[in-house]
Amino acid sequence: MNFKNYYHETPSKSTQRILNRYDNEDHKTAIWNTFVDHHLEGIADDDFSITPRLIPESYFPVIEKTCKDITTFLLKVISLPESEIKAIVPEGPLRNYLINELKVLKHQPKRLTGSFRFDMAIVGEPKKNNPPKLLEVNEIGFDGLARSNVFQETLMELIPELKKKAIALDTAAAEVRNMQRLGKDIVRLQYDCYNWDEEKLRLRALELGSRLHLISPSQYKCKINHKDFPLLERAPFTYSNGHVKLGKLKPDAFNMSFAFTLDDLKRDHDVYAQMIRSKTPQYGPFITTLIASKTVLILLSDKNLRRKLLGSAEKLNDAILPAFSLAGNFDEARDNYGEYVIKHTDGCGGEQVFMDKELLKWIKKIPAKRQHEWVIQKKTLLNTIDVNGILSRSKKVISDLGVFIHYDWQDGKFTHFEVGGLMCRATNKGLKVNVSSGGLQVAVMLEKGK
């Protein structure tokens, strides 16, 4: 990639000298051996940088404030009366099915407790008047919560000098503490497996006095390989006086482990309809799917809506990349395709995202009646960092910033809000940083005193 005009992040000189001493094959081998010998299997399957990304500690309050404003906007949208939500949230396949078929707005929870991962980008020097830009919102079934813990623990152990230089946020603990606001017995619903990220979260919950049960509802009719997934139970999903039961267990709350496609919702319609009506709280409620679709980027770009929900049209002005629907804007997208990225409203994991000539080619295939399902967003220049992967080599890469948000919201305000963790994906192979698109994972820490 050509990195002209991209801002390149570097830590302080003293910290850089430390990292330089570990930017070698011996350290790479030490990390590889640690991952391979780890009791959590699969850690070494994806590329990972042997040195962390360091963000100034002084920049963290900027991240916190920006994310709190974004979260306030999102939760206020889904706290509006049903008629207003229907009028404000643009139509899309998942949105329509949740509202029309599963009646998610008929059973709006009065309390919203859960977490988000905001995929963001620092563009330019990380300083007070330059907040990170929001790329997209992830809610149910996003990855990385406990993954970041393992990465940070490994680097702190193998680069002990970092302990005096950097702060590593305990993301898994922040998630567990937020879950504990609903109770200490939480069921995490799975299909036929779980990953090492979820296994680490379960272990962190046990350390903090909670029980995170990994259960596959028998209604899913999944065949479970108990040798490969010994922690995964199978139990019928039933109700007692409107409260969830899984076998004999009556959890304090339940949480979904996977992001939904429209086919998922249709396949197990009755199960999800019952969950939505349940008196047992859901950690990460179904209704948040309405504000994690890509069309929410259009809502955040609307200054009138920001004025209505945040009290000022100027709030988030520097954190929101302009976004609009392809419907009614086809000529703009076609004529200036190099300036934009196009995303399907219900896409996830980097799928159905197109840029440059791919964008131009793709929009010509979209029928006019489906154009409202596609969001056009202004491109930006993600900062570059230096990395060295366990499965690759030293290189300069573009990098996003995954920010983990934990919230508890009731009566139009937060009873708890926390930015509990940071993580990063990076690549020099293209403009999509997802690991599935050839990116690698990078631990993110805060550099003390900078």
Short mmCIF file of C-alpha atoms in Angstrom, two decimals:
data_model
loop_
_atom_site.label_atom_id
_atom_site.label_comp_id
_atom_site.label_asym_id
_atom_site.label_seq_id
_atom_site.Cartn_x
_atom_site.Cartn_y
_atom_site.Cartn_z
CA MET A 1 0.00 0.00 0.00
CA ASN A 2 1.00 3.60 -0.57
CA PHE A 3 1.00 5.33 2.82
CA LYS A 4 1.40 8.89 1.55
CA ASN A 5 -0.54 11.38 3.74
CA TYR A 6 -1.17 8.77 6.48
CA TYR A 7 -0.18 9.76 10.03
CA HIS A 8 2.30 7.32 11.58
CA GLU A 9 1.99 6.67 15.32
CA THR A 10 5.10 6.17 17.44
CA PRO A 11 5.57 5.79 21.22
CA SER A 12 8.01 7.91 23.21
CA LYS A 13 11.71 7.41 22.46
CA SER A 14 12.37 5.59 25.74
CA THR A 15 9.50 3.16 25.13
CA GLN A 16 10.53 2.70 21.51
CA ARG A 17 14.02 1.67 22.66
CA ILE A 18 12.43 -1.05 24.81
CA LEU A 19 10.27 -2.31 21.96
CA ASN A 20 13.23 -2.32 19.57
CA ARG A 21 15.06 -4.74 21.87
CA TYR A 22 12.18 -7.21 21.48
CA ASP A 23 11.51 -6.73 17.78
CA ASN A 24 13.41 -9.87 16.81
CA GLU A 25 13.06 -13.57 16.01
CA ASP A 26 13.85 -14.73 19.56
CA HIS A 27 10.93 -12.75 20.97
CA LYS A 28 8.68 -13.92 18.14
CA THR A 29 9.58 -17.52 18.97
CA ALA A 30 8.90 -16.92 22.68
CA ILE A 31 5.40 -15.60 21.90
CA TRP A 32 4.71 -18.44 19.49
CA ASN A 33 5.78 -21.02 22.10
CA THR A 34 3.63 -19.32 24.77
CA PHE A 35 0.58 -19.44 22.50
CA VAL A 36 1.16 -23.04 21.39
CA ASP A 37 1.64 -24.22 24.99
CA HIS A 38 -1.36 -22.24 26.28
CA HIS A 39 -4.24 -24.25 27.77
CA LEU A 40 -6.59 -22.25 25.54
CA GLU A 41 -6.40 -23.82 22.09
CA GLY A 42 -6.40 -21.85 18.85
CA ILE A 43 -4.56 -18.72 20.01
CA ALA A 44 -1.81 -19.19 17.43
CA ASP A 45 -4.23 -19.70 14.52
CA ASP A 46 -4.31 -16.01 13.54
CA ASP A 47 -1.48 -13.55 13.07
CA PHE A 48 -0.54 -11.33 16.03
CA SER A 49 2.00 -8.53 16.45
CA ILE A 50 4.87 -9.29 18.82
CA THR A 51 4.89 -5.64 19.98
CA PRO A 52 1.86 -3.60 21.10
CA ARG A 53 0.34 -0.40 19.83
CA LEU A 54 0.78 2.31 22.45
CA ILE A 55 -1.71 5.17 22.66
CA PRO A 56 -1.00 8.17 24.92
CA GLU A 57 -2.65 7.83 28.33
CA SER A 58 -3.74 11.48 27.96
CA TYR A 59 -5.83 10.49 24.91
CA PHE A 60 -7.97 7.97 26.77
CA PRO A 61 -10.41 10.60 28.17
CA VAL A 62 -11.03 11.72 24.55
CA ILE A 63 -11.91 8.13 23.60
CA GLU A 64 -14.16 7.83 26.67
CA LYS A 65 -16.07 11.05 26.02
CA THR A 66 -16.57 10.28 22.32
CA CYS A 67 -17.79 6.76 23.05
CA LYS A 68 -20.12 7.91 25.81
CA ASP A 69 -21.75 10.44 23.46
CA ILE A 70 -22.14 7.78 20.74
CA THR A 71 -23.59 5.26 23.21
CA THR A 72 -25.99 7.88 24.59
CA PHE A 73 -27.23 8.60 21.06
CA LEU A 74 -27.69 4.89 20.28
CA LEU A 75 -29.55 4.03 23.47
CA LYS A 76 -31.76 7.10 23.22
CA VAL A 77 -32.81 6.01 19.72
CA ILE A 78 -34.07 2.63 20.95
CA SER A 79 -35.64 4.19 24.04
CA LEU A 80 -38.01 6.30 21.93
CA PRO A 81 -41.69 5.36 21.49
CA GLU A 82 -42.34 2.58 18.98
CA SER A 83 -43.75 4.89 16.31
CA GLU A 84 -40.68 7.15 16.44
CA ILE A 85 -38.23 4.24 16.23
CA LYS A 86 -40.06 2.93 13.18
CA ALA A 87 -39.90 6.38 11.59
CA ILE A 88 -36.23 7.00 12.43
CA VAL A 89 -34.47 3.66 11.90
CA PRO A 90 -34.19 3.03 8.12
CA GLU A 91 -35.62 -0.18 6.74
CA GLY A 92 -33.46 -3.23 6.18
CA PRO A 93 -33.93 -7.03 6.25
CA LEU A 94 -32.97 -7.59 9.91
CA ARG A 95 -34.65 -4.40 11.11
CA ASN A 96 -37.93 -5.31 9.38
CA TYR A 97 -37.95 -8.89 10.64
CA LEU A 98 -37.21 -7.89 14.23
CA ILE A 99 -39.94 -5.27 14.25
CA ASN A 100 -42.62 -6.90 12.11
CA GLU A 101 -42.17 -10.61 12.84
CA LEU A 102 -40.48 -10.87 16.23
CA LYS A 103 -42.25 -7.78 17.64
CA VAL A 104 -39.13 -6.50 19.35
CA LEU A 105 -40.67 -3.04 19.85
CA LYS A 106 -43.79 -4.47 21.50
CA HIS A 107 -41.58 -5.83 24.26
CA GLN A 108 -39.02 -3.05 24.73
CA PRO A 109 -36.99 -3.74 27.88
CA LYS A 110 -37.10 -0.89 30.38
CA ARG A 111 -33.50 -1.56 31.29
CA LEU A 112 -30.73 -2.05 28.71
CA THR A 113 -27.56 -3.76 29.90
CA GLY A 114 -24.82 -5.04 27.65
CA SER A 115 -21.75 -4.13 25.65
CA PHE A 116 -20.69 -2.80 22.27
CA ARG A 117 -17.53 -2.89 20.25
CA PHE A 118 -17.05 0.33 18.35
CA ASP A 119 -14.72 -0.06 15.38
CA MET A 120 -13.02 3.32 15.19
CA ALA A 121 -10.03 4.98 13.57
CA ILE A 122 -7.58 7.51 14.92
CA VAL A 123 -6.83 9.82 12.00
CA GLY A 124 -3.87 12.07 12.72
CA GLU A 125 -2.16 12.81 16.01
CA PRO A 126 -4.04 11.41 19.04
CA LYS A 127 -4.68 14.62 20.94
CA LYS A 128 -7.51 16.42 22.74
CA ASN A 129 -9.15 18.11 19.75
CA ASN A 130 -8.93 15.07 17.46
CA PRO A 131 -11.37 12.37 18.61
CA PRO A 132 -11.38 8.92 16.97
CA LYS A 133 -13.73 8.46 14.00
CA LEU A 134 -16.51 5.87 14.19
CA LEU A 135 -16.37 3.26 11.42
CA GLU A 136 -19.18 1.00 12.64
CA VAL A 137 -21.05 -0.37 15.67
CA ASN A 138 -21.03 -4.03 16.77
CA GLU A 139 -23.34 -5.47 19.43
CA ILE A 140 -24.53 -9.09 19.80
CA GLY A 141 -21.87 -11.70 19.07
CA PHE A 142 -18.83 -9.49 18.45
CA ASP A 143 -15.36 -10.87 19.16
CA GLY A 144 -12.32 -9.81 21.14
CA LEU A 145 -13.52 -9.12 24.70
CA ALA A 146 -11.31 -11.65 26.45
CA ARG A 147 -8.94 -12.12 23.50
CA SER A 148 -7.36 -8.77 24.31
CA ASN A 149 -6.64 -9.95 27.87
CA VAL A 150 -4.60 -12.94 26.68
CA PHE A 151 -2.60 -10.81 24.27
CA GLN A 152 -1.82 -8.17 26.89
CA GLU A 153 -0.94 -10.73 29.57
CA THR A 154 1.47 -12.44 27.18
CA LEU A 155 3.26 -9.23 26.21
CA MET A 156 3.49 -7.98 29.79
CA GLU A 157 5.05 -11.29 30.81
CA LEU A 158 7.54 -11.45 27.94
CA ILE A 159 8.34 -7.70 27.89
CA PRO A 160 8.46 -7.02 31.67
CA GLU A 161 9.71 -3.45 31.13
CA LEU A 162 6.23 -2.62 29.79
CA LYS A 163 4.76 -2.89 33.29
CA LYS A 164 6.35 0.46 34.20
CA LYS A 165 5.60 2.03 30.87
CA ALA A 166 2.06 0.96 29.94
CA ILE A 167 -1.45 0.34 31.25
CA ALA A 168 -3.33 -2.73 30.00
CA LEU A 169 -7.11 -2.57 30.49
CA ASP A 170 -8.76 -5.73 31.85
CA THR A 171 -11.54 -5.97 29.29
CA ALA A 172 -12.87 -9.37 30.38
CA ALA A 173 -13.19 -8.17 33.97
CA ALA A 174 -15.07 -5.05 32.85
CA GLU A 175 -17.51 -7.28 30.94
CA VAL A 176 -18.00 -9.64 33.89
CA ARG A 177 -18.54 -6.78 36.35
CA ASN A 178 -21.19 -5.37 34.04
CA MET A 179 -22.87 -8.77 33.75
CA GLN A 180 -22.88 -8.98 37.55
CA ARG A 181 -25.21 -6.00 37.63
CA LEU A 182 -27.85 -8.49 36.45
CA GLY A 183 -26.67 -11.37 38.61
CA LYS A 184 -23.94 -13.95 38.98
CA ASP A 185 -25.49 -16.80 36.98
CA ILE A 186 -25.34 -15.88 33.28
CA VAL A 187 -26.08 -18.25 30.41
CA ARG A 188 -24.23 -17.66 27.14
CA LEU A 189 -26.15 -19.36 24.35
CA GLN A 190 -24.04 -21.16 21.75
CA TYR A 191 -24.64 -23.25 18.66
CA ASP A 192 -22.36 -26.34 18.53
CA CYS A 193 -19.04 -24.85 19.70
CA TYR A 194 -17.25 -22.01 21.44
CA ASN A 195 -13.90 -20.30 20.85
CA TRP A 196 -10.97 -19.58 23.13
CA ASP A 197 -12.11 -15.99 23.57
CA GLU A 198 -15.32 -17.23 25.23
CA GLU A 199 -13.43 -19.80 27.27
CA LYS A 200 -11.17 -17.06 28.65
CA LEU A 201 -14.24 -14.92 29.49
CA ARG A 202 -15.73 -17.87 31.37
CA LEU A 203 -12.51 -18.31 33.37
CA ARG A 204 -12.40 -14.60 34.22
CA ALA A 205 -16.00 -14.81 35.42
CA LEU A 206 -15.12 -17.69 37.75
CA GLU A 207 -12.19 -15.68 39.14
CA LEU A 208 -14.58 -12.82 39.92
CA GLY A 209 -17.20 -15.04 41.58
CA SER A 210 -19.62 -15.47 38.67
CA ARG A 211 -20.75 -18.45 36.64
CA LEU A 212 -20.90 -18.10 32.86
CA HIS A 213 -22.63 -21.20 31.51
CA LEU A 214 -22.05 -22.15 27.87
CA ILE A 215 -25.26 -23.85 26.74
CA SER A 216 -26.68 -24.91 23.38
CA PRO A 217 -30.51 -24.93 23.50
CA SER A 218 -31.80 -28.34 22.41
CA GLN A 219 -34.16 -26.50 20.02
CA TYR A 220 -31.10 -25.73 17.85
CA LYS A 221 -30.71 -29.51 17.27
CA CYS A 222 -26.92 -29.18 17.20
CA LYS A 223 -24.60 -32.14 17.42
CA ILE A 224 -21.91 -31.32 19.98
CA ASN A 225 -18.46 -32.85 20.00
CA HIS A 226 -17.95 -33.05 23.76
CA LYS A 227 -14.34 -34.11 23.34
CA ASP A 228 -13.49 -30.87 21.54
CA PHE A 229 -15.94 -28.71 23.53
CA PRO A 230 -16.19 -30.21 27.03
CA LEU A 231 -17.57 -26.99 28.58
CA LEU A 232 -20.59 -26.86 26.29
CA GLU A 233 -23.83 -28.22 27.69
CA ARG A 234 -27.05 -28.96 25.85
CA ALA A 235 -30.38 -28.18 27.50
CA PRO A 236 -33.96 -27.38 26.51
CA PHE A 237 -34.85 -23.68 26.50
CA THR A 238 -38.12 -23.44 28.51
CA TYR A 239 -39.99 -21.00 30.72
CA SER A 240 -41.33 -20.92 34.25
CA ASN A 241 -43.72 -18.06 35.02
CA GLY A 242 -42.22 -16.19 32.09
CA HIS A 243 -38.63 -16.68 33.24
CA VAL A 244 -36.02 -18.57 31.25
CA LYS A 245 -34.99 -22.07 32.22
CA LEU A 246 -32.28 -24.20 30.63
CA GLY A 247 -32.72 -27.67 32.02
CA LYS A 248 -32.97 -27.08 35.77
CA LEU A 249 -30.99 -23.85 35.66
CA LYS A 250 -32.85 -20.54 36.10
CA PRO A 251 -30.20 -17.95 35.17
CA ASP A 252 -30.17 -14.31 36.26
CA ALA A 253 -29.70 -13.30 32.62
CA PHE A 254 -28.83 -14.77 29.24
CA ASN A 255 -26.50 -13.59 26.50
CA MET A 256 -26.17 -14.53 22.83
CA SER A 257 -22.73 -15.63 21.63
CA PHE A 258 -23.25 -15.01 17.92
CA ALA A 259 -24.31 -12.29 15.50
CA PHE A 260 -27.62 -12.94 13.72
CA THR A 261 -28.31 -13.29 10.06
CA LEU A 262 -31.84 -13.11 8.75
CA ASP A 263 -31.74 -16.87 8.13
CA ASP A 264 -30.83 -17.45 11.81
CA LEU A 265 -33.86 -15.50 12.98
CA LYS A 266 -36.18 -17.24 10.56
CA ARG A 267 -34.87 -20.71 11.38
CA ASP A 268 -35.55 -20.39 15.12
CA HIS A 269 -38.31 -17.78 15.03
CA ASP A 270 -40.32 -19.25 17.90
CA VAL A 271 -37.30 -19.50 20.21
CA TYR A 272 -36.35 -15.85 19.65
CA ALA A 273 -39.91 -14.61 19.93
CA GLN A 274 -40.10 -16.26 23.36
CA MET A 275 -36.75 -14.79 24.40
CA ILE A 276 -37.92 -11.31 23.49
CA ARG A 277 -41.07 -11.75 25.64
CA SER A 278 -39.13 -13.30 28.53
CA LYS A 279 -39.00 -11.71 31.98
CA THR A 280 -35.38 -12.85 32.31
CA PRO A 281 -33.14 -9.97 31.21
CA GLN A 282 -30.93 -10.41 28.18
CA TYR A 283 -27.38 -9.10 28.43
CA GLY A 284 -27.12 -7.36 25.07
CA PRO A 285 -30.85 -7.14 24.21
CA PHE A 286 -32.17 -8.04 20.75
CA ILE A 287 -33.38 -4.49 20.29
CA THR A 288 -29.77 -3.27 20.06
CA THR A 289 -29.57 -4.97 16.64
CA LEU A 290 -31.60 -2.01 15.34
CA ILE A 291 -28.73 0.36 16.15
CA ALA A 292 -25.85 -1.90 15.09
CA SER A 293 -26.91 -2.08 11.46
CA LYS A 294 -24.82 0.10 9.16
CA THR A 295 -27.79 2.42 8.65
CA VAL A 296 -27.12 3.81 12.13
CA LEU A 297 -24.16 5.61 10.52
CA ILE A 298 -26.73 7.63 8.55
CA LEU A 299 -28.58 8.50 11.76
CA LEU A 300 -25.38 9.63 13.47
CA SER A 301 -24.64 11.88 10.48
CA ASP A 302 -27.99 13.64 10.93
CA LYS A 303 -27.34 16.90 12.80
CA ASN A 304 -31.04 17.44 13.53
CA LEU A 305 -31.21 14.04 15.20
CA ARG A 306 -28.05 14.75 17.19
CA ARG A 307 -29.63 18.00 18.36
CA LYS A 308 -32.79 16.13 19.41
CA LEU A 309 -31.01 13.30 21.24
CA LEU A 310 -27.77 14.91 22.43
CA GLY A 311 -28.90 18.52 22.86
CA SER A 312 -26.43 19.83 20.29
CA ALA A 313 -25.96 19.32 16.57
CA GLU A 314 -22.23 19.94 17.00
CA LYS A 315 -21.67 17.03 19.38
CA LEU A 316 -19.75 14.23 17.65
CA ASN A 317 -19.12 16.52 14.68
CA ASP A 318 -15.46 15.51 14.54
CA ALA A 319 -16.06 11.83 15.31
CA ILE A 320 -18.67 10.95 12.68
CA LEU A 321 -17.76 10.26 9.08
CA PRO A 322 -20.48 11.50 6.68
CA ALA A 323 -22.80 8.65 5.63
CA PHE A 324 -25.92 8.42 3.48
CA SER A 325 -28.10 5.87 1.74
CA LEU A 326 -27.30 4.65 -1.76
CA ALA A 327 -30.99 5.20 -2.53
CA GLY A 328 -31.29 8.64 -4.05
CA ASN A 329 -27.51 9.09 -4.15
CA PHE A 330 -26.44 6.65 -6.85
CA ASP A 331 -24.90 9.33 -9.09
CA GLU A 332 -22.79 10.74 -6.24
CA ALA A 333 -21.50 7.27 -5.32
CA ARG A 334 -20.74 6.45 -8.96
CA ASP A 335 -19.10 9.75 -9.88
CA ASN A 336 -16.95 9.99 -6.71
CA TYR A 337 -16.50 6.31 -5.91
CA GLY A 338 -12.88 6.80 -4.82
CA GLU A 339 -13.99 8.90 -1.85
CA TYR A 340 -16.39 6.35 -0.33
CA VAL A 341 -16.89 2.87 1.06
CA ILE A 342 -20.20 1.02 0.58
CA LYS A 343 -21.58 -1.33 3.25
CA HIS A 344 -24.66 -3.52 3.38
CA THR A 345 -26.73 -2.56 6.40
CA ASP A 346 -26.67 -6.10 7.84
CA GLY A 347 -23.13 -7.10 6.84
CA CYS A 348 -20.60 -8.23 9.43
CA GLY A 349 -17.02 -9.45 9.62
CA GLY A 350 -15.91 -7.32 6.69
CA GLU A 351 -18.36 -9.01 4.33
CA GLN A 352 -20.38 -6.95 1.85
CA VAL A 353 -17.99 -4.01 2.15
CA PHE A 354 -16.59 -2.55 -1.07
CA MET A 355 -14.23 0.28 -2.01
CA ASP A 356 -12.65 1.88 -5.07
CA LYS A 357 -13.29 0.03 -8.36
CA GLU A 358 -15.00 -2.81 -6.46
CA LEU A 359 -17.53 -0.26 -5.21
CA LEU A 360 -18.16 1.03 -8.72
CA LYS A 361 -18.61 -2.49 -10.05
CA TRP A 362 -20.87 -3.55 -7.17
CA ILE A 363 -23.34 -0.66 -7.10
CA LYS A 364 -24.23 -1.33 -10.74
CA LYS A 365 -25.48 -4.77 -9.67
CA ILE A 366 -27.79 -3.50 -6.90
CA PRO A 367 -31.45 -3.27 -7.97
CA ALA A 368 -33.07 0.12 -7.35
CA LYS A 369 -35.55 -1.47 -4.93
CA ARG A 370 -32.63 -2.73 -2.77
CA GLN A 371 -30.54 0.44 -2.77
CA HIS A 372 -31.97 1.51 0.61
CA GLU A 373 -30.17 -1.51 2.15
CA TRP A 374 -26.75 -0.04 1.30
CA VAL A 375 -24.90 2.71 3.17
CA ILE A 376 -22.29 4.99 1.60
CA GLN A 377 -19.68 6.26 4.08
CA LYS A 378 -16.85 8.73 3.56
CA LYS A 379 -13.43 7.03 3.51
CA THR A 380 -10.69 8.18 5.85
CA LEU A 381 -6.94 7.61 6.29
CA LEU A 382 -6.48 5.23 9.23
CA ASN A 383 -3.24 5.87 11.12
CA THR A 384 -0.29 3.62 10.42
CA ILE A 385 1.76 1.70 12.99
CA ASP A 386 4.76 -0.64 12.92
CA VAL A 387 4.08 -4.33 13.57
CA ASN A 388 5.84 -7.68 13.36
CA GLY A 389 3.53 -10.70 13.16
CA ILE A 390 4.07 -14.20 14.51
CA LEU A 391 2.93 -15.46 11.09
CA SER A 392 4.39 -12.63 9.02
CA ARG A 393 7.18 -10.06 9.07
CA SER A 394 7.97 -6.49 10.13
CA LYS A 395 5.88 -3.96 8.23
CA LYS A 396 4.04 -0.65 8.33
CA VAL A 397 0.26 -1.12 8.39
CA ILE A 398 -3.01 0.79 8.62
CA SER A 399 -4.87 0.17 11.88
CA ASP A 400 -8.36 0.47 13.29
CA LEU A 401 -9.18 0.78 17.00
CA GLY A 402 -11.65 -1.59 18.61
CA VAL A 403 -13.16 0.06 21.70
CA PHE A 404 -15.16 -2.10 24.12
CA ILE A 405 -18.09 -0.35 25.78
CA HIS A 406 -20.02 -1.66 28.81
CA TYR A 407 -23.32 0.03 29.66
CA ASP A 408 -26.32 -0.16 31.97
CA TRP A 409 -29.13 2.20 30.97
CA GLN A 410 -32.46 2.90 32.63
CA ASP A 411 -34.96 5.76 32.62
CA GLY A 412 -33.05 7.63 29.92
CA LYS A 413 -29.67 7.68 31.65
CA PHE A 414 -26.66 5.56 32.50
CA THR A 415 -26.45 3.76 35.80
CA HIS A 416 -23.09 2.49 34.56
CA PHE A 417 -20.83 3.31 31.63
CA GLU A 418 -17.28 2.15 31.06
CA VAL A 419 -14.75 1.92 28.28
CA GLY A 420 -13.33 -1.40 29.41
CA GLY A 421 -10.80 -2.23 26.74
CA LEU A 422 -9.01 -1.58 23.48
CA MET A 423 -7.81 -3.77 20.65
CA CYS A 424 -6.57 -3.30 17.12
CA ARG A 425 -6.53 -4.98 13.71
CA ALA A 426 -4.06 -3.95 11.05
CA THR A 427 -2.97 -4.71 7.49
CA ASN A 428 -0.85 -3.53 4.57
CA LYS A 429 -2.75 -5.66 2.04
CA GLY A 430 -5.79 -3.45 1.48
CA LEU A 431 -8.24 -1.05 3.05
CA LYS A 432 -10.09 -3.71 5.10
CA VAL A 433 -8.25 -4.55 8.33
CA ASN A 434 -10.34 -7.60 9.32
CA VAL A 435 -8.32 -10.72 10.14
CA SER A 436 -10.49 -12.59 7.64
CA SER A 437 -9.28 -10.15 4.98
CA GLY A 438 -5.59 -10.66 5.71
CA GLY A 439 -5.16 -8.43 8.76
CA LEU A 440 -3.42 -9.23 12.02
CA GLN A 441 -4.29 -8.60 15.67
CA VAL A 442 -2.45 -6.03 17.78
CA ALA A 443 -2.62 -5.53 21.54
CA VAL A 444 -3.34 -1.91 22.51
CA MET A 445 -2.05 -0.33 25.70
CA LEU A 446 -1.96 3.17 27.15
CA GLU A 447 1.49 4.72 27.47
CA LYS A 448 1.91 6.26 30.92
CA GLY A 449 2.73 9.91 31.14
CA LYS A 450 2.38 10.61 27.43
#
